[in-house]
Short mmCIF file of C-alpha atoms and ligand atoms in Angstrom, two decimals:
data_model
loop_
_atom_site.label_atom_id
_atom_site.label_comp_id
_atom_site.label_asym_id
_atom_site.label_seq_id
_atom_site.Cartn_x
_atom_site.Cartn_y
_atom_site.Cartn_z
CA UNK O 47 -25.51 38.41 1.82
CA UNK O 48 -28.98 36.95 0.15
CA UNK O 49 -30.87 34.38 1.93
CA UNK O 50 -28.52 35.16 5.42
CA UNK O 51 -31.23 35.75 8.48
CA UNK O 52 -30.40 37.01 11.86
CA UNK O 53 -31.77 37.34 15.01
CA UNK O 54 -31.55 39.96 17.83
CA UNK O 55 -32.82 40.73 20.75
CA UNK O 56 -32.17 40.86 24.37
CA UNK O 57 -31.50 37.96 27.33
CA UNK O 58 -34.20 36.06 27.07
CA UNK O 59 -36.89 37.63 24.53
CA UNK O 60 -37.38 33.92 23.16
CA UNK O 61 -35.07 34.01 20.37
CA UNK O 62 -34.12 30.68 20.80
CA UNK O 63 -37.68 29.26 21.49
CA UNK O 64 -38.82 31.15 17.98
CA UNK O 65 -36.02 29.82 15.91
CA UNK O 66 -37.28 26.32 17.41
CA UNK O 67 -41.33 26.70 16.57
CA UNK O 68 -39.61 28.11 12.81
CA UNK O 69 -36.79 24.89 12.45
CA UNK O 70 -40.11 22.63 13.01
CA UNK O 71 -42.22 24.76 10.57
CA UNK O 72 -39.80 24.81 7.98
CA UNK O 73 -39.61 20.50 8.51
CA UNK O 74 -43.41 20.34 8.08
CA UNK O 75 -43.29 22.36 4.74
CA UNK O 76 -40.34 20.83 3.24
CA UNK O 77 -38.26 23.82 3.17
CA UNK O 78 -34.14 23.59 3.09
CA UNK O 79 -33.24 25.90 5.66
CA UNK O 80 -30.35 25.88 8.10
CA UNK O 81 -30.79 26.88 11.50
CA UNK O 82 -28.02 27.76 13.46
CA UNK O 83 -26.56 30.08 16.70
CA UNK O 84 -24.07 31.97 18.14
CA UNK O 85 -21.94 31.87 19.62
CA UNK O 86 -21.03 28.19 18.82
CA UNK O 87 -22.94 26.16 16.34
CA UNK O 88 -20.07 23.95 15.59
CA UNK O 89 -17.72 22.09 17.31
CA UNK O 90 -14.89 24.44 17.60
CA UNK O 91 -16.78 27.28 17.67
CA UNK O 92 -19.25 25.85 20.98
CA UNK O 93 -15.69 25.47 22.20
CA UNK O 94 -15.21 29.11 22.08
CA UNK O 95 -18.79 29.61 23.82
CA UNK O 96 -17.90 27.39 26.72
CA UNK O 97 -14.84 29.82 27.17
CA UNK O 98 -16.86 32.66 26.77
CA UNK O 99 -20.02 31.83 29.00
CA UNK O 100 -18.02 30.14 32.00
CA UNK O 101 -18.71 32.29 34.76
CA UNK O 102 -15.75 31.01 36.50
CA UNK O 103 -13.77 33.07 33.77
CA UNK O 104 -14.82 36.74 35.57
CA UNK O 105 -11.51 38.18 34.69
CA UNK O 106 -11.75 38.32 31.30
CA UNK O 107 -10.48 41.43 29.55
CA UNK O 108 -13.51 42.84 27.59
CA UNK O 109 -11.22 43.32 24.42
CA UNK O 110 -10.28 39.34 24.85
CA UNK O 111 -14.05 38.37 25.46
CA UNK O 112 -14.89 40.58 21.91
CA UNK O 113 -12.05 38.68 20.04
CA UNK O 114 -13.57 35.26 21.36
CA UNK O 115 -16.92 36.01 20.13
CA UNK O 116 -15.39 37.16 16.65
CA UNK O 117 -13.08 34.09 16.82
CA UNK O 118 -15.72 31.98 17.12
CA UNK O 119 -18.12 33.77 14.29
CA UNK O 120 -14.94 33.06 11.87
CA UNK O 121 -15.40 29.16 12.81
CA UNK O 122 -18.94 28.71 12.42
CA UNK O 123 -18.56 30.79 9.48
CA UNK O 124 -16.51 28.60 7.59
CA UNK O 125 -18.27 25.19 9.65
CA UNK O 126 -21.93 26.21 8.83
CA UNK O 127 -22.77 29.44 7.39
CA UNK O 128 -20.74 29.60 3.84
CA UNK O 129 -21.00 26.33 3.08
CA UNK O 130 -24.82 26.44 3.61
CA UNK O 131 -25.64 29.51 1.70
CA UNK O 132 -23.21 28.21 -1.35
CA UNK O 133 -25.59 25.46 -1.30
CA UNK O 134 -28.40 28.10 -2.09
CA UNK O 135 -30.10 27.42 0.98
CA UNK O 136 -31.05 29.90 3.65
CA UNK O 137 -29.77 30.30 6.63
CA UNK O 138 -31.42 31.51 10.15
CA UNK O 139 -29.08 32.70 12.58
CA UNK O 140 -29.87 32.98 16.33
CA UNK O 141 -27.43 36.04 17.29
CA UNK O 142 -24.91 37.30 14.71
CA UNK O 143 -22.44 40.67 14.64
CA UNK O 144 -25.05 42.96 16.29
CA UNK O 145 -24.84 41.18 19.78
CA UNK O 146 -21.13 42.16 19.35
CA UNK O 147 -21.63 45.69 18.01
CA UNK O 148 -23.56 46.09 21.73
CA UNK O 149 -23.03 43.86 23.78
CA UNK O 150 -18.79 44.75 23.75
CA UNK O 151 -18.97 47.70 21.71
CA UNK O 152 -22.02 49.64 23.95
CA UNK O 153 -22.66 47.24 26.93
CA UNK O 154 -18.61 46.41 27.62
CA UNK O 155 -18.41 50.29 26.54
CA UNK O 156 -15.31 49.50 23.71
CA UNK O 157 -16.92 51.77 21.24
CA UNK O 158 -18.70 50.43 18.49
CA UNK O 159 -15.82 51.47 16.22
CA UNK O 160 -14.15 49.27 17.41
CA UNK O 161 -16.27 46.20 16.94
CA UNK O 162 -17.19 47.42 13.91
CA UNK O 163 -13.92 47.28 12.82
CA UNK O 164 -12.91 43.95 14.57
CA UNK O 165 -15.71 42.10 12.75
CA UNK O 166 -15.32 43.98 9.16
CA UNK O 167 -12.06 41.53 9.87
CA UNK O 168 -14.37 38.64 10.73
CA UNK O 169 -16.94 38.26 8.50
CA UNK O 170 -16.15 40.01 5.49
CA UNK O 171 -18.78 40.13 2.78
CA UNK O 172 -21.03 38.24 5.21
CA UNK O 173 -23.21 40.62 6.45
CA UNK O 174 -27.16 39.78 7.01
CA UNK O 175 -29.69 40.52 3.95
CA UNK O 176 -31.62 41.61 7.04
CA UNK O 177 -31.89 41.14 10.93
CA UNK O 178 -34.75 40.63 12.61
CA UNK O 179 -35.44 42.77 15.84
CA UNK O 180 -37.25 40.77 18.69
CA UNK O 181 -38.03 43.63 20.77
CA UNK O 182 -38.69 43.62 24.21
CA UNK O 183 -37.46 45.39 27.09
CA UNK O 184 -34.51 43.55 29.86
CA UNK O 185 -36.92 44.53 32.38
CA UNK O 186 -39.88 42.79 30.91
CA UNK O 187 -37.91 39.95 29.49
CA UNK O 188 -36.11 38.89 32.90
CA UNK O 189 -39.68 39.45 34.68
CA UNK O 190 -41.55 37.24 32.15
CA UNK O 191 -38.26 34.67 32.45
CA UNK O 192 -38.03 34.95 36.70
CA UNK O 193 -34.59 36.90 36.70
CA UNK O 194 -30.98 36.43 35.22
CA UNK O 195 -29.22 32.67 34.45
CA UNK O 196 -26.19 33.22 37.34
CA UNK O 197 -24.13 30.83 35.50
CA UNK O 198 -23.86 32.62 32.26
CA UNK O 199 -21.51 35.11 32.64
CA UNK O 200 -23.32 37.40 30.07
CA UNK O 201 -26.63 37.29 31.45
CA UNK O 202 -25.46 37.62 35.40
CA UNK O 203 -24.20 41.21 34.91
CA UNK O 204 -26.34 43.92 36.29
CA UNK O 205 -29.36 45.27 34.80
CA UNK O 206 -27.43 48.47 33.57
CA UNK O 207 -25.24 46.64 31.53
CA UNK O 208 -28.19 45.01 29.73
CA UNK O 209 -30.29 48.52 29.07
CA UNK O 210 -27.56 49.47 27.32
CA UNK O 211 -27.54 46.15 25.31
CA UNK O 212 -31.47 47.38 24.47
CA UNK O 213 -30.51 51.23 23.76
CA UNK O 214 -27.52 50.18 21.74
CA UNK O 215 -30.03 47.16 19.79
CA UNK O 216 -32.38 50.95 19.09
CA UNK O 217 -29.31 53.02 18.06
CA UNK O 218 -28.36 50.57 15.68
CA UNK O 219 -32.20 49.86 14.32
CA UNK O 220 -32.11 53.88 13.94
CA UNK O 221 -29.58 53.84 11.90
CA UNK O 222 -29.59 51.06 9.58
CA UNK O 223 -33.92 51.03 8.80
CA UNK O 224 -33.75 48.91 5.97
CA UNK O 225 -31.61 46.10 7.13
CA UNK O 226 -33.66 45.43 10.56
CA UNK O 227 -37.32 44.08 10.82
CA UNK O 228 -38.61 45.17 14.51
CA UNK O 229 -41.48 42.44 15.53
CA UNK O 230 -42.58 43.57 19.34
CA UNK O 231 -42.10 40.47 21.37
CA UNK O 232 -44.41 41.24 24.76
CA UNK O 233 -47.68 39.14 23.29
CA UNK O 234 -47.29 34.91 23.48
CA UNK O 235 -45.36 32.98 21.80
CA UNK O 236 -47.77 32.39 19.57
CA UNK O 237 -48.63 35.86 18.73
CA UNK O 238 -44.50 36.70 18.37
CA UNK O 239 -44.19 33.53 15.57
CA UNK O 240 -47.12 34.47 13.79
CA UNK O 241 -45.19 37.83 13.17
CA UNK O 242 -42.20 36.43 12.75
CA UNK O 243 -43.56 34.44 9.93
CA UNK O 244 -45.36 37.60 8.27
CA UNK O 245 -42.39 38.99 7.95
CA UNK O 246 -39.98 36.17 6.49
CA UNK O 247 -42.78 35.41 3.68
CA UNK O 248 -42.71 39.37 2.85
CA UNK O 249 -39.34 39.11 2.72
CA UNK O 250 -39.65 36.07 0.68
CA UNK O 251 -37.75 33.25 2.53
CA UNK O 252 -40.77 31.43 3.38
CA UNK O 253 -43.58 30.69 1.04
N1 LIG V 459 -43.82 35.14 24.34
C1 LIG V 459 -43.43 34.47 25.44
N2 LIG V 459 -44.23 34.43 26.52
C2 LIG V 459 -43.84 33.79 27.63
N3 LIG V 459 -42.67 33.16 27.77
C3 LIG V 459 -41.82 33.16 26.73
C4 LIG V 459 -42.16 33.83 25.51
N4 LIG V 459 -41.12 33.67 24.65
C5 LIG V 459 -40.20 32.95 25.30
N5 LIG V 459 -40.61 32.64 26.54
C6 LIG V 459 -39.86 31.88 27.55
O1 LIG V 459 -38.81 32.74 28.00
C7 LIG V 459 -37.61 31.99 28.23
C8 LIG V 459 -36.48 32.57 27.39
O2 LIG V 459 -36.70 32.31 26.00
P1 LIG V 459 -35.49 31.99 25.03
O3 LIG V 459 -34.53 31.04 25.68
O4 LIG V 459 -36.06 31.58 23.71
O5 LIG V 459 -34.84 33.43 24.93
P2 LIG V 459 -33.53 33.88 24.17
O6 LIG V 459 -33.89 35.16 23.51
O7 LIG V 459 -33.03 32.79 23.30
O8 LIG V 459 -32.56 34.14 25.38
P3 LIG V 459 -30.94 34.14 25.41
O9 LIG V 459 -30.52 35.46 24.89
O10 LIG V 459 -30.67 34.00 26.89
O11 LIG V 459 -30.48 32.97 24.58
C9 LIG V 459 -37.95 30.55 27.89
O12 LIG V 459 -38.26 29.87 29.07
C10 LIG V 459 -39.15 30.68 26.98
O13 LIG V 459 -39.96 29.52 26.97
MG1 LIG V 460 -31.16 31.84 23.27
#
């Protein structure tokens, strides 16, 4: 879908802290573009992500956990995303259908059949124009971050479980080249949003 940005990476590579440096960029220059997350990003949908992220919840079925996360992409879907891009304006999204595809589908070890097929289901047409790739390692990201967030449920299971997040994130870049952008994330903040930015103006969403 045109103008429809996403983010990936692993726990903690500073997708969040980029999208924030890019929101206040995007103020300064006057450009319309909506930045947004996921899970949540509206009101029903962070409802889902409380569910999701409780770490009091640790018997969740994996299956149930990857129709929560799909449940919640159909709200914030229909809350932010659509009605955003109808409006011709871009959208940034911090984590979209490829945290699924390997976090459940690789990580949770459901097959990424599976989740492919699950979120054909959930988002339709609404696929990314492209994906941007922060890349850097779980080992490197929870040394630079001082170790895992205990109460997310997500982030508290083992380090296995997340180099197979950062294999599956490689499998996927192998095979779809054109839709991801890979920007290596190991240099400062700075350095990783002056990328970042190279990258969106070649791609033509920022001037
Ligand atoms: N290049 C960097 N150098 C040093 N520290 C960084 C860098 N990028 C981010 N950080 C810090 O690492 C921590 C994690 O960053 P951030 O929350 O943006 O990651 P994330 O990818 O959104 O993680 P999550 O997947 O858990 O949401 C923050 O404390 C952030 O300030
Ligand atoms: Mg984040």
């Amino acid at each position: 879908m045109r103008n429809f940005v996403t983010i990936e990476g692993c726990e903690g590579v500073g997708k969040t802290y980029q999208t924030k440096l890019l929101k206040q960029y995007c103020l300064e220059k006057g450009l319309d573009v909506v930045f947004t997350r996921e899970p949540g990003g509206s009101d029903i949908a962070e409802q889902i992500r409380r569910i999701i992220l409780d770490a009091d919840n640790k018997d969740m079925d994996d299956l149930c956990e990857a129709f929560l996360y799909a449940a919640s992409r159909i709200q914030h879907l229909k809350d932010i995303v659509k009605p955003a891009l109808a409006q011709g304006k871009t959208v940034i999204c911090d984590r979209y259908v490829d945290s699924s595809y390997v976090y459940q589908g690789l990580g949770r070890g459901l097959g990424l059949d599976k989740i492919v097929r699950l979120n054909e289901i959930a988002v339709g047409e609404y696929m990314p124009e492209f994906t941007i790739f922060l890349d850097l390692s779980p080992e490197n990201a929870f040394k630079r971050k001082g170790g895992a967030d205990q109460s997310d449920r997500i982030e508290a299971v083992g380090y296995d479980f997340h180099l197979k997040v950062y294999n599956g994130y490689k499998r996927l870049i192998a095979e779809n080249p054109d839709r991801f952008e890979v920007i290596d994330a190991s240099g400062t903040k700075e350095q990783t949003q002056a990328k970042l930015r190279e990258v969106l103006v070649r791609r033509g969403v920022l001037k």
